[in-house]
mmCIF file with all atom_site columns, C-alpha atoms in Angstrom:
data_model
loop_
_atom_site.group_PDB
_atom_site.id
_atom_site.type_symbol
_atom_site.label_atom_id
_atom_site.label_alt_id
_atom_site.label_comp_id
_atom_site.label_asym_id
_atom_site.label_entity_id
_atom_site.label_seq_id
_atom_site.pdbx_PDB_ins_code
_atom_site.Cartn_x
_atom_site.Cartn_y
_atom_site.Cartn_z
_atom_site.occupancy
_atom_site.B_iso_or_equiv
_atom_site.pdbx_formal_charge
_atom_site.auth_seq_id
_atom_site.auth_comp_id
_atom_site.auth_asym_id
_atom_site.auth_atom_id
_atom_site.pdbx_PDB_model_num
ATOM 1   C CA . MET A 1 1   ? -32.111 128.812 128.372 1.00 46.00 ? 1   MET A CA 1
ATOM 2   C CA . ASP A 1 2   ? -33.773 132.101 127.846 1.00 51.00 ? 2   ASP A CA 1
ATOM 3   C CA . PHE A 1 3   ? -31.105 134.652 127.063 1.00 60.00 ? 3   PHE A CA 1
ATOM 4   C CA . GLN A 1 4   ? -32.163 138.450 127.043 1.00 75.00 ? 4   GLN A CA 1
ATOM 5   C CA . SER A 1 5   ? -29.254 139.338 124.854 1.00 93.00 ? 5   SER A CA 1
ATOM 6   C CA . CYS A 1 6   ? -26.031 138.313 123.357 1.00 95.00 ? 6   CYS A CA 1
ATOM 7   C CA . VAL A 1 7   ? -22.982 140.164 121.979 1.00 97.00 ? 7   VAL A CA 1
ATOM 8   C CA . ASN A 1 8   ? -20.960 138.656 119.041 1.00 97.00 ? 8   ASN A CA 1
ATOM 9   C CA . ILE A 1 9   ? -17.429 138.660 119.767 1.00 98.00 ? 9   ILE A CA 1
ATOM 10  C CA . LYS A 1 10  ? -15.516 139.027 116.398 1.00 97.00 ? 10  LYS A CA 1
ATOM 11  C CA . LYS A 1 11  ? -13.183 141.980 117.069 1.00 96.00 ? 11  LYS A CA 1
ATOM 12  C CA . GLU A 1 12  ? -11.380 143.459 120.059 1.00 92.00 ? 12  GLU A CA 1
ATOM 13  C CA . TRP A 1 13  ? -13.834 146.259 120.241 1.00 95.00 ? 13  TRP A CA 1
ATOM 14  C CA . ASP A 1 14  ? -16.747 143.803 121.023 1.00 97.00 ? 14  ASP A CA 1
ATOM 15  C CA . ILE A 1 15  ? -15.103 142.944 124.313 1.00 96.00 ? 15  ILE A CA 1
ATOM 16  C CA . VAL A 1 16  ? -15.912 146.685 125.283 1.00 95.00 ? 16  VAL A CA 1
ATOM 17  C CA . GLY A 1 17  ? -19.597 146.167 124.030 1.00 97.00 ? 17  GLY A CA 1
ATOM 18  C CA . ALA A 1 18  ? -20.120 142.781 125.983 1.00 97.00 ? 18  ALA A CA 1
ATOM 19  C CA . ARG A 1 19  ? -18.750 144.415 129.185 1.00 96.00 ? 19  ARG A CA 1
ATOM 20  C CA . GLN A 1 20  ? -20.939 147.330 128.861 1.00 97.00 ? 20  GLN A CA 1
ATOM 21  C CA . LEU A 1 21  ? -24.023 145.490 128.264 1.00 96.00 ? 21  LEU A CA 1
ATOM 22  C CA . GLY A 1 22  ? -23.274 143.240 131.217 1.00 97.00 ? 22  GLY A CA 1
ATOM 23  C CA . ARG A 1 23  ? -22.602 146.136 133.485 1.00 97.00 ? 23  ARG A CA 1
ATOM 24  C CA . ASP A 1 24  ? -25.948 147.568 132.347 1.00 96.00 ? 24  ASP A CA 1
ATOM 25  C CA . ILE A 1 25  ? -27.940 144.486 132.995 1.00 96.00 ? 25  ILE A CA 1
ATOM 26  C CA . ALA A 1 26  ? -26.231 143.945 136.345 1.00 97.00 ? 26  ALA A CA 1
ATOM 27  C CA . ARG A 1 27  ? -27.146 147.589 137.411 1.00 97.00 ? 27  ARG A CA 1
ATOM 28  C CA . LYS A 1 28  ? -30.616 146.857 136.222 1.00 95.00 ? 28  LYS A CA 1
ATOM 29  C CA . ILE A 1 29  ? -30.998 143.925 138.714 1.00 95.00 ? 29  ILE A CA 1
ATOM 30  C CA . GLY A 1 30  ? -29.808 145.818 141.489 1.00 96.00 ? 30  GLY A CA 1
ATOM 31  C CA . PHE A 1 31  ? -26.041 145.080 141.859 1.00 97.00 ? 31  PHE A CA 1
ATOM 32  C CA . GLY A 1 32  ? -23.951 147.670 143.597 1.00 97.00 ? 32  GLY A CA 1
ATOM 33  C CA . THR A 1 33  ? -20.877 149.291 141.931 1.00 97.00 ? 33  THR A CA 1
ATOM 34  C CA . VAL A 1 34  ? -18.321 146.812 143.460 1.00 96.00 ? 34  VAL A CA 1
ATOM 35  C CA . ASP A 1 35  ? -20.228 143.878 141.954 1.00 97.00 ? 35  ASP A CA 1
ATOM 36  C CA . GLN A 1 36  ? -20.822 145.390 138.670 1.00 97.00 ? 36  GLN A CA 1
ATOM 37  C CA . ALA A 1 37  ? -17.096 146.013 138.514 1.00 95.00 ? 37  ALA A CA 1
ATOM 38  C CA . ARG A 1 38  ? -16.419 142.231 139.470 1.00 95.00 ? 38  ARG A CA 1
ATOM 39  C CA . ILE A 1 39  ? -19.079 141.069 136.840 1.00 97.00 ? 39  ILE A CA 1
ATOM 40  C CA . ALA A 1 40  ? -17.716 143.477 133.925 1.00 96.00 ? 40  ALA A CA 1
ATOM 41  C CA . THR A 1 41  ? -14.094 141.822 134.785 1.00 94.00 ? 41  THR A CA 1
ATOM 42  C CA . ALA A 1 42  ? -15.412 138.496 134.420 1.00 95.00 ? 42  ALA A CA 1
ATOM 43  C CA . ILE A 1 43  ? -17.142 139.335 131.251 1.00 96.00 ? 43  ILE A CA 1
ATOM 44  C CA . SER A 1 44  ? -13.862 141.006 129.809 1.00 94.00 ? 44  SER A CA 1
ATOM 45  C CA . GLU A 1 45  ? -11.866 137.898 130.519 1.00 93.00 ? 45  GLU A CA 1
ATOM 46  C CA . LEU A 1 46  ? -14.312 135.335 129.046 1.00 96.00 ? 46  LEU A CA 1
ATOM 47  C CA . ALA A 1 47  ? -14.808 137.712 125.871 1.00 96.00 ? 47  ALA A CA 1
ATOM 48  C CA . ARG A 1 48  ? -11.082 138.249 125.724 1.00 94.00 ? 48  ARG A CA 1
ATOM 49  C CA . ASN A 1 49  ? -10.656 134.459 125.575 1.00 93.00 ? 49  ASN A CA 1
ATOM 50  C CA . ILE A 1 50  ? -13.028 134.074 122.724 1.00 95.00 ? 50  ILE A CA 1
ATOM 51  C CA . TYR A 1 51  ? -11.278 136.709 120.861 1.00 95.00 ? 51  TYR A CA 1
ATOM 52  C CA . LEU A 1 52  ? -7.693  135.384 121.542 1.00 91.00 ? 52  LEU A CA 1
ATOM 53  C CA . TYR A 1 53  ? -8.171  131.644 121.306 1.00 91.00 ? 53  TYR A CA 1
ATOM 54  C CA . ALA A 1 54  ? -11.441 131.070 119.320 1.00 93.00 ? 54  ALA A CA 1
ATOM 55  C CA . GLY A 1 55  ? -11.612 134.019 116.893 1.00 91.00 ? 55  GLY A CA 1
ATOM 56  C CA . THR A 1 56  ? -15.387 134.159 117.124 1.00 95.00 ? 56  THR A CA 1
ATOM 57  C CA . GLY A 1 57  ? -18.209 133.360 119.585 1.00 97.00 ? 57  GLY A CA 1
ATOM 58  C CA . LYS A 1 58  ? -20.746 135.260 121.594 1.00 97.00 ? 58  LYS A CA 1
ATOM 59  C CA . VAL A 1 59  ? -21.613 136.155 125.203 1.00 98.00 ? 59  VAL A CA 1
ATOM 60  C CA . CYS A 1 60  ? -24.977 136.000 126.357 1.00 97.00 ? 60  CYS A CA 1
ATOM 61  C CA . PHE A 1 61  ? -26.689 137.505 129.480 1.00 97.00 ? 61  PHE A CA 1
ATOM 62  C CA . GLU A 1 62  ? -29.811 136.358 131.477 1.00 95.00 ? 62  GLU A CA 1
ATOM 63  C CA . ALA A 1 63  ? -31.269 137.954 134.505 1.00 94.00 ? 63  ALA A CA 1
ATOM 64  C CA . LEU A 1 64  ? -32.217 135.346 136.980 1.00 95.00 ? 64  LEU A CA 1
ATOM 65  C CA . GLU A 1 65  ? -35.143 135.748 139.258 1.00 92.00 ? 65  GLU A CA 1
ATOM 66  C CA . GLU A 1 66  ? -35.898 132.906 141.753 1.00 89.00 ? 66  GLU A CA 1
ATOM 67  C CA . ILE A 1 67  ? -38.298 133.013 144.600 1.00 90.00 ? 67  ILE A CA 1
ATOM 68  C CA . ASP A 1 68  ? -35.645 134.022 147.086 1.00 90.00 ? 68  ASP A CA 1
ATOM 69  C CA . HIS A 1 69  ? -33.017 135.728 145.172 1.00 92.00 ? 69  HIS A CA 1
ATOM 70  C CA . LYS A 1 70  ? -31.991 137.527 141.761 1.00 96.00 ? 70  LYS A CA 1
ATOM 71  C CA . GLY A 1 71  ? -28.784 137.284 139.900 1.00 97.00 ? 71  GLY A CA 1
ATOM 72  C CA . ILE A 1 72  ? -27.036 137.397 136.363 1.00 97.00 ? 72  ILE A CA 1
ATOM 73  C CA . ALA A 1 73  ? -25.966 134.522 134.185 1.00 97.00 ? 73  ALA A CA 1
ATOM 74  C CA . ILE A 1 74  ? -23.180 135.062 131.569 1.00 98.00 ? 74  ILE A CA 1
ATOM 75  C CA . VAL A 1 75  ? -22.571 132.349 129.010 1.00 97.00 ? 75  VAL A CA 1
ATOM 76  C CA . ALA A 1 76  ? -19.526 132.633 126.725 1.00 97.00 ? 76  ALA A CA 1
ATOM 77  C CA . ILE A 1 77  ? -19.815 130.268 123.655 1.00 97.00 ? 77  ILE A CA 1
ATOM 78  C CA . ASP A 1 78  ? -17.443 129.765 120.902 1.00 96.00 ? 78  ASP A CA 1
ATOM 79  C CA . ASN A 1 79  ? -16.692 127.290 118.096 1.00 92.00 ? 79  ASN A CA 1
ATOM 80  C CA . GLY A 1 80  ? -12.954 127.362 118.598 1.00 92.00 ? 80  GLY A CA 1
ATOM 81  C CA . PRO A 1 81  ? -10.482 124.701 119.037 1.00 92.00 ? 81  PRO A CA 1
ATOM 82  C CA . GLY A 1 82  ? -11.678 123.826 122.717 1.00 91.00 ? 82  GLY A CA 1
ATOM 83  C CA . ILE A 1 83  ? -9.502  123.542 125.784 1.00 87.00 ? 83  ILE A CA 1
ATOM 84  C CA . GLN A 1 84  ? -7.358  120.259 125.876 1.00 85.00 ? 84  GLN A CA 1
ATOM 85  C CA . GLU A 1 85  ? -6.489  120.445 129.549 1.00 85.00 ? 85  GLU A CA 1
ATOM 86  C CA . ILE A 1 86  ? -9.143  122.145 131.525 1.00 87.00 ? 86  ILE A CA 1
ATOM 87  C CA . SER A 1 87  ? -7.199  121.379 134.902 1.00 86.00 ? 87  SER A CA 1
ATOM 88  C CA . GLN A 1 88  ? -4.186  123.398 133.485 1.00 85.00 ? 88  GLN A CA 1
ATOM 89  C CA . VAL A 1 89  ? -6.110  126.526 132.361 1.00 84.00 ? 89  VAL A CA 1
ATOM 90  C CA . MET A 1 90  ? -7.655  126.351 135.825 1.00 85.00 ? 90  MET A CA 1
ATOM 91  C CA . GLU A 1 91  ? -4.406  126.643 137.572 1.00 83.00 ? 91  GLU A CA 1
ATOM 92  C CA . ASP A 1 92  ? -3.564  130.210 139.237 1.00 77.00 ? 92  ASP A CA 1
ATOM 93  C CA . GLY A 1 93  ? -0.937  131.929 136.915 1.00 73.00 ? 93  GLY A CA 1
ATOM 94  C CA . PHE A 1 94  ? -1.187  129.828 133.919 1.00 70.00 ? 94  PHE A CA 1
ATOM 95  C CA . SER A 1 95  ? -1.067  131.815 130.776 1.00 66.00 ? 95  SER A CA 1
ATOM 96  C CA . THR A 1 96  ? -0.768  131.127 127.207 1.00 64.00 ? 96  THR A CA 1
ATOM 97  C CA . SER A 1 97  ? -1.228  134.778 126.088 1.00 63.00 ? 97  SER A CA 1
ATOM 98  C CA . GLY A 1 98  ? 1.384   136.179 128.485 1.00 57.00 ? 98  GLY A CA 1
ATOM 99  C CA . GLY A 1 99  ? -1.604  138.122 130.147 1.00 56.00 ? 99  GLY A CA 1
ATOM 100 C CA . LEU A 1 100 ? -1.658  138.624 134.099 1.00 48.00 ? 100 LEU A CA 1
ATOM 101 C CA . GLY A 1 101 ? -2.862  135.007 134.373 1.00 47.00 ? 101 GLY A CA 1
ATOM 102 C CA . ALA A 1 102 ? -6.051  135.911 136.301 1.00 68.00 ? 102 ALA A CA 1
ATOM 103 C CA . GLY A 1 103 ? -7.739  134.154 133.547 1.00 85.00 ? 103 GLY A CA 1
ATOM 104 C CA . LEU A 1 104 ? -10.573 131.561 134.281 1.00 91.00 ? 104 LEU A CA 1
ATOM 105 C CA . PRO A 1 105 ? -9.366  131.118 137.898 1.00 91.00 ? 105 PRO A CA 1
ATOM 106 C CA . GLY A 1 106 ? -9.822  134.876 138.534 1.00 90.00 ? 106 GLY A CA 1
ATOM 107 C CA . VAL A 1 107 ? -13.375 134.476 136.706 1.00 94.00 ? 107 VAL A CA 1
ATOM 108 C CA . LYS A 1 108 ? -14.113 131.585 139.063 1.00 94.00 ? 108 LYS A CA 1
ATOM 109 C CA . ARG A 1 109 ? -13.101 133.661 142.305 1.00 93.00 ? 109 ARG A CA 1
ATOM 110 C CA . LEU A 1 110 ? -15.331 136.708 140.851 1.00 94.00 ? 110 LEU A CA 1
ATOM 111 C CA . MET A 1 111 ? -18.371 134.998 140.488 1.00 97.00 ? 111 MET A CA 1
ATOM 112 C CA . ASP A 1 112 ? -20.555 132.597 142.606 1.00 97.00 ? 112 ASP A CA 1
ATOM 113 C CA . GLU A 1 113 ? -20.926 129.850 140.086 1.00 97.00 ? 113 GLU A CA 1
ATOM 114 C CA . PHE A 1 114 ? -18.594 128.508 137.393 1.00 97.00 ? 114 PHE A CA 1
ATOM 115 C CA . ASN A 1 115 ? -19.259 125.781 134.846 1.00 97.00 ? 115 ASN A CA 1
ATOM 116 C CA . ILE A 1 116 ? -17.208 124.900 131.756 1.00 96.00 ? 116 ILE A CA 1
ATOM 117 C CA . HIS A 1 117 ? -17.804 122.443 128.952 1.00 95.00 ? 117 HIS A CA 1
ATOM 118 C CA . SER A 1 118 ? -15.263 122.096 126.261 1.00 93.00 ? 118 SER A CA 1
ATOM 119 C CA . GLU A 1 119 ? -14.809 119.718 123.442 1.00 93.00 ? 119 GLU A CA 1
ATOM 120 C CA . GLU A 1 120 ? -11.632 119.565 121.400 1.00 91.00 ? 120 GLU A CA 1
ATOM 121 C CA . GLY A 1 121 ? -12.326 120.804 117.876 1.00 91.00 ? 121 GLY A CA 1
ATOM 122 C CA . LYS A 1 122 ? -15.819 121.643 118.663 1.00 93.00 ? 122 LYS A CA 1
ATOM 123 C CA . GLY A 1 123 ? -15.542 124.699 121.200 1.00 95.00 ? 123 GLY A CA 1
ATOM 124 C CA . THR A 1 124 ? -16.193 125.900 124.755 1.00 95.00 ? 124 THR A CA 1
ATOM 125 C CA . GLU A 1 125 ? -18.993 126.996 126.764 1.00 97.00 ? 125 GLU A CA 1
ATOM 126 C CA . ILE A 1 126 ? -18.483 128.736 130.053 1.00 97.00 ? 126 ILE A CA 1
ATOM 127 C CA . ARG A 1 127 ? -21.411 129.536 132.326 1.00 97.00 ? 127 ARG A CA 1
ATOM 128 C CA . VAL A 1 128 ? -21.127 131.774 135.311 1.00 98.00 ? 128 VAL A CA 1
ATOM 129 C CA . VAL A 1 129 ? -23.558 133.212 137.710 1.00 98.00 ? 129 VAL A CA 1
ATOM 130 C CA . LYS A 1 130 ? -23.340 136.078 140.396 1.00 98.00 ? 130 LYS A CA 1
ATOM 131 C CA . TRP A 1 131 ? -26.084 136.083 142.807 1.00 98.00 ? 131 TRP A CA 1
ATOM 132 C CA . LEU A 1 132 ? -27.375 139.636 144.461 1.00 96.00 ? 132 LEU A CA 1
ATOM 133 C CA . ARG A 1 133 ? -26.619 139.464 148.188 1.00 91.00 ? 133 ARG A CA 1
#
């Protein structure tokens, strides 16, 4: 996969950096303010999960251009403990951090495509895509 850019997530401030970069890329692709906000929210959630549960990782962005449509792919990668019960974290309202519980189900609702791969002890990779309408 050809990533245009990645933001390393090591400290809480990096979440803001990832969010800004993602929003900028989304704007350049042509997304309106509402979708930019949706994308930025998804990025915040993914980056926050890396920060809270894995400690370090990265969020990468790719502008997608296909014959009939354009979009943005966001991939969150970490080498953390992995997710034991993916079905559990995909339940609405599930939260281990005491947060709002929008979590990954919220990310899935905000985006058009959502794929998660996690191996216990090896880490997690989540790829989401939003297509320009």
